Coordinates of C-alpha atoms in Angstrom, one line a residue:
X1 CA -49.9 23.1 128.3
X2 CA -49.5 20.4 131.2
X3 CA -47.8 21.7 134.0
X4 CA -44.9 20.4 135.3
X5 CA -44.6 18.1 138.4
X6 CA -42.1 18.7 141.3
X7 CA -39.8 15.7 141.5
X8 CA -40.0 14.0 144.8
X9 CA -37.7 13.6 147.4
X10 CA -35.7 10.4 147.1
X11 CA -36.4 9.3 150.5
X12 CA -40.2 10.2 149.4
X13 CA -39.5 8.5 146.0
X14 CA -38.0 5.2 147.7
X15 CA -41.3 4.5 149.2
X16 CA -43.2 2.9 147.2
X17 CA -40.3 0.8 145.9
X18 CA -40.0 -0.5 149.5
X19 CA -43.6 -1.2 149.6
X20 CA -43.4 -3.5 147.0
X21 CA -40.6 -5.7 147.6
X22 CA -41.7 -5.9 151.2
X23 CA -45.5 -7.2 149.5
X24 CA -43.5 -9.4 147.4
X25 CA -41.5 -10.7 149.8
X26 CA -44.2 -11.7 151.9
X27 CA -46.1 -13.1 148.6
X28 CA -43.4 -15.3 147.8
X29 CA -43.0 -16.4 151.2
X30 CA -46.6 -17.2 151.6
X31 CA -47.0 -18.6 147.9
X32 CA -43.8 -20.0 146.8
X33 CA -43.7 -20.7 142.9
X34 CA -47.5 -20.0 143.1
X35 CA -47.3 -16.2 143.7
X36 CA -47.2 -15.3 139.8
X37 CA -51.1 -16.9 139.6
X38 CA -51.8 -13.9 141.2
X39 CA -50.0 -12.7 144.4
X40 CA -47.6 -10.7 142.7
X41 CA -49.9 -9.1 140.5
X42 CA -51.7 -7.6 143.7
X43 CA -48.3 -6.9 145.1
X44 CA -47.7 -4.6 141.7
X45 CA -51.0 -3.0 142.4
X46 CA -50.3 -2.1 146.0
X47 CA -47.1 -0.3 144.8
X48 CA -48.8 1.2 142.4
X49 CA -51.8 2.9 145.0
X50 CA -49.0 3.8 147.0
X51 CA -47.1 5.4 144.2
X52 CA -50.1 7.4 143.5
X53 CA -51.4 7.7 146.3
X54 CA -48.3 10.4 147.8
X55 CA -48.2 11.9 144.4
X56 CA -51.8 13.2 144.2
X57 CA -51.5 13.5 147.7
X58 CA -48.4 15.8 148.2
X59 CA -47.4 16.9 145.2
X60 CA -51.0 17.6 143.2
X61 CA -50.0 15.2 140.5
X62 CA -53.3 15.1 138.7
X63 CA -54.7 11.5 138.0
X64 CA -54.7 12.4 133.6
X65 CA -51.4 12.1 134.3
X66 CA -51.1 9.0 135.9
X67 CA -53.7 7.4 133.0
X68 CA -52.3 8.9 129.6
X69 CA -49.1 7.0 130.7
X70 CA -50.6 3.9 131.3
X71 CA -51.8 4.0 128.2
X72 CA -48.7 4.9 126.7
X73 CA -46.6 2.4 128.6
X74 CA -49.0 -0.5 128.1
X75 CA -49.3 0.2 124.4
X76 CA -45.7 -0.4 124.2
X77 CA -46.1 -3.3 125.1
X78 CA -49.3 -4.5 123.1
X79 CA -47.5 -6.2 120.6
X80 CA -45.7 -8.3 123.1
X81 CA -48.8 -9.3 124.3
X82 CA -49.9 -10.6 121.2
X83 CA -46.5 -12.3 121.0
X84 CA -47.2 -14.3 124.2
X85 CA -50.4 -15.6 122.9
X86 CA -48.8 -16.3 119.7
X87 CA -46.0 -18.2 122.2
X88 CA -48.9 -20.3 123.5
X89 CA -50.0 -21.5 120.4
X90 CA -46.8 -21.9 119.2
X91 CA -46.4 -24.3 122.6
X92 CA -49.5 -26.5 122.3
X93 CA -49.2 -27.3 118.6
X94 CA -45.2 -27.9 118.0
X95 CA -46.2 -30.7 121.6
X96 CA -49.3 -32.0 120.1
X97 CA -48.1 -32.3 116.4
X98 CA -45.1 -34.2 117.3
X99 CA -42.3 -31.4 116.7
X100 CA -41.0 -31.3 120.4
X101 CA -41.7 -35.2 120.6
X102 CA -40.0 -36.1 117.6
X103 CA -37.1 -33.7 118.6
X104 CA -36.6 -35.4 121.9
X105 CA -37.0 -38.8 120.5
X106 CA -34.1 -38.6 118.1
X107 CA -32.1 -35.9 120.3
X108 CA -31.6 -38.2 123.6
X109 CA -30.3 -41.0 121.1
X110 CA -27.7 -38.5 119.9
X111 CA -26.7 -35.9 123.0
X112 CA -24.5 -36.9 125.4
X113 CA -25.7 -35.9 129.1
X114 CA -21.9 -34.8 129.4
X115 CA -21.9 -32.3 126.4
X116 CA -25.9 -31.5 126.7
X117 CA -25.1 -28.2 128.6
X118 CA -22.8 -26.4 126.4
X119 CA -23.9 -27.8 123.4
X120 CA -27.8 -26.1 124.5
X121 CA -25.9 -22.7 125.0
X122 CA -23.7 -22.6 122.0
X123 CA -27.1 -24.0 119.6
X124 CA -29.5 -21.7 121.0
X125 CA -26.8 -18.8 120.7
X126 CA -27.2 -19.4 117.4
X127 CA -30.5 -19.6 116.9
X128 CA -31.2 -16.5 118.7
X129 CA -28.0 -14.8 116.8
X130 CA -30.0 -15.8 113.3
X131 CA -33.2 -14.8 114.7
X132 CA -32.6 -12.1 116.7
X133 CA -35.3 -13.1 119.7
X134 CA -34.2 -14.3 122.6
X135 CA -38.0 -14.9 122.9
X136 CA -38.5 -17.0 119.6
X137 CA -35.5 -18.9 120.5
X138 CA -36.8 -20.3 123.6
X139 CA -40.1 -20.9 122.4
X140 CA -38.9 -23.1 119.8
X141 CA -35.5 -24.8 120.2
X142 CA -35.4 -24.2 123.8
X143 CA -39.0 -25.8 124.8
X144 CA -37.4 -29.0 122.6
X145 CA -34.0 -29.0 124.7
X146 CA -35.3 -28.5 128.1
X147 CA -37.2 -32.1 127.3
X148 CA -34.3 -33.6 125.9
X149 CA -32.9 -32.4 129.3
X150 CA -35.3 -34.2 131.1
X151 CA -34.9 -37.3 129.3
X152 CA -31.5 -36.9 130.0
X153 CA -31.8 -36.4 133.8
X154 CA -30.5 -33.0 134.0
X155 CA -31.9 -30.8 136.4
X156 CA -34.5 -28.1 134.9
X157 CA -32.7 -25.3 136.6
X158 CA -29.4 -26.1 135.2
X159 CA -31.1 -26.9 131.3
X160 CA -33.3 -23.6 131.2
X161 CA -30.1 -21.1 132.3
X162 CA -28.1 -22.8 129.7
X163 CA -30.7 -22.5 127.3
X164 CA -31.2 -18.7 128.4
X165 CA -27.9 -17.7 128.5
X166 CA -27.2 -18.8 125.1
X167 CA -30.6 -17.1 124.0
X168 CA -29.9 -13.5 125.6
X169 CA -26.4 -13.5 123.5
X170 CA -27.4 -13.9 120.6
X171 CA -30.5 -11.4 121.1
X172 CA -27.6 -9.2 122.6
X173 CA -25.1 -9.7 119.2
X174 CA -27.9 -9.9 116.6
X175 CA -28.8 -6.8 114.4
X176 CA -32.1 -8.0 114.3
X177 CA -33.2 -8.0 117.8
X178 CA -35.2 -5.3 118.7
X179 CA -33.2 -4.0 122.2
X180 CA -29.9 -4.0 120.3
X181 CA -31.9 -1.6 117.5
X182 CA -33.1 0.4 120.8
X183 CA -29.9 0.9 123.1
X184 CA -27.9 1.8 119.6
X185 CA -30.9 4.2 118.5
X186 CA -31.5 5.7 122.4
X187 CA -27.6 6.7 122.6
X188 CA -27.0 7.4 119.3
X189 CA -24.8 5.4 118.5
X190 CA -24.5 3.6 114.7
X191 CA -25.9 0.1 115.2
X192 CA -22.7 -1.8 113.8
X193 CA -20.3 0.4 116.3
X194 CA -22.4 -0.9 119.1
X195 CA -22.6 -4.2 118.1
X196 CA -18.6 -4.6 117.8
X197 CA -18.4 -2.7 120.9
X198 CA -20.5 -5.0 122.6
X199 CA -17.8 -8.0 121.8
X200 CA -15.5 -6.6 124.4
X201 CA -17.5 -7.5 127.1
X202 CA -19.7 -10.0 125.7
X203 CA -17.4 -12.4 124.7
X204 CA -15.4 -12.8 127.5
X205 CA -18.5 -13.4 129.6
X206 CA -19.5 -16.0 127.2
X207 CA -16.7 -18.1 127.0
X208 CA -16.7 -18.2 130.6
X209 CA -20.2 -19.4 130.6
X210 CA -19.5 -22.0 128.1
X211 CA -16.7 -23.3 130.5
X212 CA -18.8 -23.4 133.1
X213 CA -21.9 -25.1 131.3
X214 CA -19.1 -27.8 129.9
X215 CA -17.2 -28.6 133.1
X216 CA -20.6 -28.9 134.6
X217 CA -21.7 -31.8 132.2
X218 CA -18.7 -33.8 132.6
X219 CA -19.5 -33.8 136.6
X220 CA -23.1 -35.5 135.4
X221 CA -22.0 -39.5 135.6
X222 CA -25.5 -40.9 136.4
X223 CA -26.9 -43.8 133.9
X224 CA -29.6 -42.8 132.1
X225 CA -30.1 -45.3 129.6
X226 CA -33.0 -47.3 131.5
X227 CA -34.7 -43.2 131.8
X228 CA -34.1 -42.6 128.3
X229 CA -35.1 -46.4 126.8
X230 CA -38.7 -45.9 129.1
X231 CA -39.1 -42.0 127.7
X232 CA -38.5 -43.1 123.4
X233 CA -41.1 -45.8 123.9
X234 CA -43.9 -43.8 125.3
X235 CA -43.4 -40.9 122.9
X236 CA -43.0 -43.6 120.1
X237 CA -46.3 -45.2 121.1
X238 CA -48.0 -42.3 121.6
X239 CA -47.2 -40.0 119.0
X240 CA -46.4 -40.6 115.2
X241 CA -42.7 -39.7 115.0
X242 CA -41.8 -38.9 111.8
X243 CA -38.8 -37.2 110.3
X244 CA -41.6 -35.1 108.5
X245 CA -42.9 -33.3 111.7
X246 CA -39.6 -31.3 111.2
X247 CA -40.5 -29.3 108.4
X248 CA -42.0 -27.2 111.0
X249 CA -38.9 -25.9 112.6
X250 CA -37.5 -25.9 109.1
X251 CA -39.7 -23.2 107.9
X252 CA -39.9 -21.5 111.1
X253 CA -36.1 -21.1 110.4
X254 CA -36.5 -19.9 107.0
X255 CA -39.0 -17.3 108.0
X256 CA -36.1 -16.3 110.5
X257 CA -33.8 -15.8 107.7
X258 CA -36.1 -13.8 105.6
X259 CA -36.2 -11.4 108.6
X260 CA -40.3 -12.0 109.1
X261 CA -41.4 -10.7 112.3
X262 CA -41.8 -12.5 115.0
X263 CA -45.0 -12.0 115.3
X264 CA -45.8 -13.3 112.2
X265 CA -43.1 -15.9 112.6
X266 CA -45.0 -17.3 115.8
X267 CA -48.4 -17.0 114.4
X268 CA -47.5 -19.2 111.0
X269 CA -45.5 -21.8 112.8
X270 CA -48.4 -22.4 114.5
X271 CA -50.8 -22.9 112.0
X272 CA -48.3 -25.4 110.2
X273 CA -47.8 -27.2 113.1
X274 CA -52.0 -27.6 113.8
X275 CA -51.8 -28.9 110.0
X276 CA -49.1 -31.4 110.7
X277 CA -51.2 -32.3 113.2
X278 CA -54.5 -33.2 111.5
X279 CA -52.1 -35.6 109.3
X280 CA -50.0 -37.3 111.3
X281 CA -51.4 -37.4 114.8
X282 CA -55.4 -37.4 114.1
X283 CA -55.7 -39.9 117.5
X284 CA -54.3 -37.4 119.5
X285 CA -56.7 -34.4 118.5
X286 CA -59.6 -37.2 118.8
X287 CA -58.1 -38.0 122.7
X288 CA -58.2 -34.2 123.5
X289 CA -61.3 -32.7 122.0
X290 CA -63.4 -35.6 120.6
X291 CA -63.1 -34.9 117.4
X292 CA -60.3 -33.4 114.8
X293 CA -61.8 -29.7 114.7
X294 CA -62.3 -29.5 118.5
X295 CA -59.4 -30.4 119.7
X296 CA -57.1 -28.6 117.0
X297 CA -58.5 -25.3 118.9
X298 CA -58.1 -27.0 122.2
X299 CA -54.9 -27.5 121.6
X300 CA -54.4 -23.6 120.6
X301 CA -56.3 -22.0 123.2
X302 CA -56.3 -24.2 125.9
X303 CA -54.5 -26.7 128.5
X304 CA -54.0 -30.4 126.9
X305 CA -53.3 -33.6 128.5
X306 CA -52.1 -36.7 126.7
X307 CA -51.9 -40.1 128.3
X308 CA -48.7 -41.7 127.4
X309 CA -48.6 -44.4 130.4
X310 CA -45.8 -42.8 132.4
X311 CA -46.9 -39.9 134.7
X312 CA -43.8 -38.4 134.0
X313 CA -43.9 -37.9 130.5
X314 CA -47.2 -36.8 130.8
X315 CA -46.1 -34.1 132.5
X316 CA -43.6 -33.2 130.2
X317 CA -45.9 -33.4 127.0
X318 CA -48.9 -31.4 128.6
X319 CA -49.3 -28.0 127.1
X320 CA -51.5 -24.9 128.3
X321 CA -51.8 -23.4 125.1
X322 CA -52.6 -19.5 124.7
X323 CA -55.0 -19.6 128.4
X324 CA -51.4 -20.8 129.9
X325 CA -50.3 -17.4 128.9
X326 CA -53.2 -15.5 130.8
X327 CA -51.2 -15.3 134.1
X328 CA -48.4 -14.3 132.8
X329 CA -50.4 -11.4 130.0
X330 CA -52.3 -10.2 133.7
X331 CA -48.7 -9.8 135.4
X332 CA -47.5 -7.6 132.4
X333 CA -50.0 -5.3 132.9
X334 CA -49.7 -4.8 136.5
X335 CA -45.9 -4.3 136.5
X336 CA -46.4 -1.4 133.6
X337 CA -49.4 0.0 135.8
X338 CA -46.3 0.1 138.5
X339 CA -43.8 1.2 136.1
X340 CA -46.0 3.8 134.5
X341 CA -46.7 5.8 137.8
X342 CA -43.3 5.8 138.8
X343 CA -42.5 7.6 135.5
X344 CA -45.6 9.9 135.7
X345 CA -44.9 10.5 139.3
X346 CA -41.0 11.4 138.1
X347 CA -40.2 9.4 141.5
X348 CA -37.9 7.2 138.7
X349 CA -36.2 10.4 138.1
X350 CA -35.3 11.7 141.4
X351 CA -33.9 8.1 142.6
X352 CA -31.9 8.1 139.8
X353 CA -30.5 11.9 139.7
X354 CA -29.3 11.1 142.7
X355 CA -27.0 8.2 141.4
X356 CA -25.9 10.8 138.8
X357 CA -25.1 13.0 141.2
X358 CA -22.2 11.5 142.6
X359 CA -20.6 9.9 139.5
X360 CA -17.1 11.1 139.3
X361 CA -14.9 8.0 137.8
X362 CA -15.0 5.8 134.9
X363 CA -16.0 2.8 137.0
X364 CA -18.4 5.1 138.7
X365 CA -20.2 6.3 135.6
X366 CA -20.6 2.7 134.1
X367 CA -21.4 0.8 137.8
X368 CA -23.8 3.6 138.0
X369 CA -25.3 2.7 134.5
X370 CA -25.2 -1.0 134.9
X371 CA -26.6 -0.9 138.4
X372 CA -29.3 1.8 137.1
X373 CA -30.5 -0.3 133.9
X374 CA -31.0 -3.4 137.1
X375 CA -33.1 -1.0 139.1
X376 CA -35.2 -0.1 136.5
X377 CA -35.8 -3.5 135.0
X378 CA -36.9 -4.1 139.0
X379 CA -39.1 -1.2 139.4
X380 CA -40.8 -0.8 135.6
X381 CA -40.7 -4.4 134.5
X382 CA -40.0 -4.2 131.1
X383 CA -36.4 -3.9 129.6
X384 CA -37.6 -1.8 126.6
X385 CA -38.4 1.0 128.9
X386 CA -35.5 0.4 131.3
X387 CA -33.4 0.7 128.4
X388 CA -34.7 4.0 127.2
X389 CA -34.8 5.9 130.5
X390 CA -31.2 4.4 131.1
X391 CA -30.0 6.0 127.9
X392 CA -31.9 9.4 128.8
X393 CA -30.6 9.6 132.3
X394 CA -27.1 9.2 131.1
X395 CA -26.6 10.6 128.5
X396 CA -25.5 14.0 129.4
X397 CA -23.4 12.3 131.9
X398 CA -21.2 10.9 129.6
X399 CA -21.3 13.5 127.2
X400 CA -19.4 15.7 130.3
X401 CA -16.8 13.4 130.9
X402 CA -16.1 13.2 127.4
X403 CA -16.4 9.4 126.8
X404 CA -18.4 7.9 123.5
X405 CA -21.6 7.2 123.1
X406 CA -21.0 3.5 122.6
X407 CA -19.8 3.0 125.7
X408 CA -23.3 4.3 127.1
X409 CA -25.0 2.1 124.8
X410 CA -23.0 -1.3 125.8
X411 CA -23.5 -0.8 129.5
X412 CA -27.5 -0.5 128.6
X413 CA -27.2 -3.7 127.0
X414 CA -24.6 -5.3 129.5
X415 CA -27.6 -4.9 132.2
X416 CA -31.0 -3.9 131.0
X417 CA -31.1 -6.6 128.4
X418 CA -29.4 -9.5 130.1
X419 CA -31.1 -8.8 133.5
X420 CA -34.3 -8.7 132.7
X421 CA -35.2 -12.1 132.6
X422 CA -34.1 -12.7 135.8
X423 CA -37.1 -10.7 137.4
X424 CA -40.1 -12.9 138.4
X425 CA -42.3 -9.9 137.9
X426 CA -40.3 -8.3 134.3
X427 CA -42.1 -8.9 131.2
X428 CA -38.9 -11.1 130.5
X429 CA -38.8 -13.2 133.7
X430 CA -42.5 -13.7 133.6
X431 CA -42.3 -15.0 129.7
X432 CA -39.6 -17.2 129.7
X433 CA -40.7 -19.2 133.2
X434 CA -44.1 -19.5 131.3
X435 CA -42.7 -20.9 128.4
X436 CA -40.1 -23.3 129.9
X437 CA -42.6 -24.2 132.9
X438 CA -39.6 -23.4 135.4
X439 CA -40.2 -20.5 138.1
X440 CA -37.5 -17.6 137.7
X441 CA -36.0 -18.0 140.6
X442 CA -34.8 -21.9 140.4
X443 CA -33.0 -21.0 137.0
X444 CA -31.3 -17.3 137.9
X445 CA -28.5 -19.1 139.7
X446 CA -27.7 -20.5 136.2
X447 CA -28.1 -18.1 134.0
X448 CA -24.3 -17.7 134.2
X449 CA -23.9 -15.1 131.0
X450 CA -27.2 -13.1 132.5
X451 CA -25.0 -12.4 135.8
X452 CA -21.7 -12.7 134.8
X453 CA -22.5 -9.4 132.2
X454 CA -23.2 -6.6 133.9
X455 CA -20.1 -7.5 136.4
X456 CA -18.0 -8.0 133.3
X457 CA -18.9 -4.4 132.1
X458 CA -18.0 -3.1 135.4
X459 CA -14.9 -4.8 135.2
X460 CA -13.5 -3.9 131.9
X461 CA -14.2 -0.4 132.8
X462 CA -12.0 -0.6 135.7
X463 CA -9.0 -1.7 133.6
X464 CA -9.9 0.7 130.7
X465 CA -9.7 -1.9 128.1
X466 CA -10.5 0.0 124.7
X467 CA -12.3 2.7 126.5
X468 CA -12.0 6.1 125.0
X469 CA -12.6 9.8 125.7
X470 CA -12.9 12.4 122.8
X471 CA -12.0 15.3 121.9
X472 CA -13.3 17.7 118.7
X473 CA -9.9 16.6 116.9
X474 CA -9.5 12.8 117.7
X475 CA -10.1 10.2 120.4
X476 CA -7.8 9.5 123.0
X477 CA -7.4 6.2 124.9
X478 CA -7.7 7.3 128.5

């Protein structure tokens, strides 16, 4: 029987916390948008030897420990893994077969720059509400809208947190997405009741983001005509832009219906896509590899550059394949190797009994939540786990004041999973600045329903809008 680890002392357990946002701080400083290629994966590792370092140290926490929870904690996360290589592919072949091209080229004739904004969030709400992957959604639809974007001459920052906000919604209202499943399953709370819980503070937060996104775009009067005449002829004489390249996204959208994975979802799509691509745009494959074979697998596994005539649109049709996803795959597993020895350490667990232990209101116990579920994305990178250990620390909280289990279950959701993708360093953060090729800290500022959330949460709990205690006879609006 393993024997059981003192919990540290919360100034004790702060430590290594500190450590690594003062390593971070000075990677980010000295590596700007660069410190993902590798700064802040030895930042991660310094916590991590400091972590363990007063733990086998002071406390006799032997190292087994610290290594059978790595290898729980990272085989958690093996699947997403596979996912993000699976996003890589996805990424080189929709580009090189003409799917994002062909998307741009007809979508800047019919967008407006005025509407683009909201329009983006309300389509890749529903995208992600069908599909239930905030993760599929912007691999797809949003990789074809942040071009259209740039065509359009909207800033990057303001495209991608339009495109994320409306992606996180509908991963955060879907029955299908895998952390609504969790925060319902971790509480226990049925998934439906959580789900229309969930519309209470969800909505609200939405339509304010959707105002914002569509007051935004009417302030956006520059001409683009001459930017968007220049951009349809160099994708038109580069690529082949047919109407038939969009039986990709068509079945990809099919295979979302029929619930498929989206694994397998990714991984299919991909080999259509390389098939549309040995039709239609043989040249291309020829450019990039020297022949059709060779540069079909180029264009999976690594970067690709096609020569359009315009630098900037060869920036915006260059891919990096599954090897553009290495950085981001070598991140991951530095921030679980962080998260995992906080949690073996139980340093996680005296920080936050210590926010438990002065809870006393409403607003308390749900600010406490919200503000934990942010801490933990920070400190375990991965909203999966932040979500879990939320729900565990918790739940006996609420259970003593008497309030529903719902309630615990939306204010995991109201932060864990709408924060985590503002976190260079969360598995979230990391992916979706990969995929959309725009650092995590020039789009947090506009990923309005990502921030506005977890405040609305807090907010609704102060006015006790269809909060409820219970009692063993009935519930009682307190």
């Amino acid at each position: 029987m393993e024997e059981q680890v003192k919990i540290p002392h919360p100034l004790v357990a702060v430590v290594p916390v500190v450590v690594l946002i003062g390593f971070l701080a000075v990677v980010i400083t000295l590596f700007g948008s660069d410190s993902l290629s590798g700064g802040s994966q030895v930042a991660l590792l310094m916590g991590t030897a400091v972590c363990m370092c007063i733990s086998m140290g002071f406390y006799r926490v032997p190292w087994q420990r610290f290594e059978e929870q790595m290898k729980r904690t990272i085989g958690e996360v093996s699947v997403t893994l596979l996912i993000l290589l699976c996003v890589g592919m996805l990424a080189g072949s929709w580009m090189i077969s003409g799917v994002v091209p062909t998307l741009i080229y007809y979508g800047v004739q019919v967008m407006s720059p005025q509407f683009f904004l909201v329009c983006t969030c309300v389509i890749c709400a529903l995208v992600s509400l069908l599909s239930g992957s905030s993760w599929t959604t912007v691999a797809t639809i949003g990789v074809a809208l942040l071009g259209i974007g740039h065509v359009l001459g909207l800033s990057e920052a303001w495209t991608a947190g339009a495109i994320i906000s409306g992606a996180y919604f509908g991963d955060k209202m879907s029955p299908l997405s895998d952390t609504t499943i969790l925060a319902s399953s971790a509480t226990g709370t049925e998934l439906f009741t959580h789900i229309r819980y969930m519309v209470f503070t969800t909505a609200p937060s939405f339509l304010i983001t959707v105002a914002i996104f569509f007051f935004a775009g009417l302030v956006n009067v520059g001409d683009t005509e001459l930017q968007v005449g220049r951009f349809t002829e160099g994708l038109s004489q580069t690529f082949h832009i047919s109407l038939w390249t969009l039986l990709v996204p068509l079945l990809t959208g099919v295979l979302i219906a029929r619930r498929v994975p989206s694994l397998i979802v990714l991984f299919l799509s991909s080999i259509v896509a390389g098939a549309v691509a040995l039709i239609l745009q043989p040249h291309i494959l020829t450019e990039i590899g020297g022949g059709l074979v060779k540069g079909l697998a180029m264009t999976y596994y690594g970067a690709t550059a096609v020569d359009t005539g315009d630098a900037a649109l060869n920036e915006l049709v260059s891919t990096g394949g599954m090897a553009g996803m290495l950085n981001t795959i070598w991140l991951i597993l530095c921030a679980m190797c962080f998260g995992a020895t906080m949690v073996a350490s139980r340093m996680i667990e005296s920080l936050t009994q210590v926010i438990v232990r002065f809870v006393r209101s409403r607003v308390g116990l749900v600010s406490s939540t919200v503000g934990t579920g942010i801490f933990l994305n920070l400190t375990t990178g991965d909203q999966f786990i932040s979500i879990v250990l939320n729900a565990d620390i918790f739940k006996q909280a609420y259970r003593e004041q008497g309030y529903e289990s719902r309630l615990l279950s939306r204010s995991c959701e109201d932060s864990a999973t709408v924060t985590s993708v503002l976190i260079p360093w969360n598995t979230c953060g990391m992916t979706q600045s990969t995929v959309l090729g725009v650092p995590t800290l020039t789009y947090l500022p506009y990923c309005f329903f990502n921030l506005i959330s977890p405040l609305m949460s807090i907010f609704i709990a102060a006015i006790g809008w269809r909060i409820y205690k219970t009692n063993p006879i009935n519930s009682e609006k307190e």
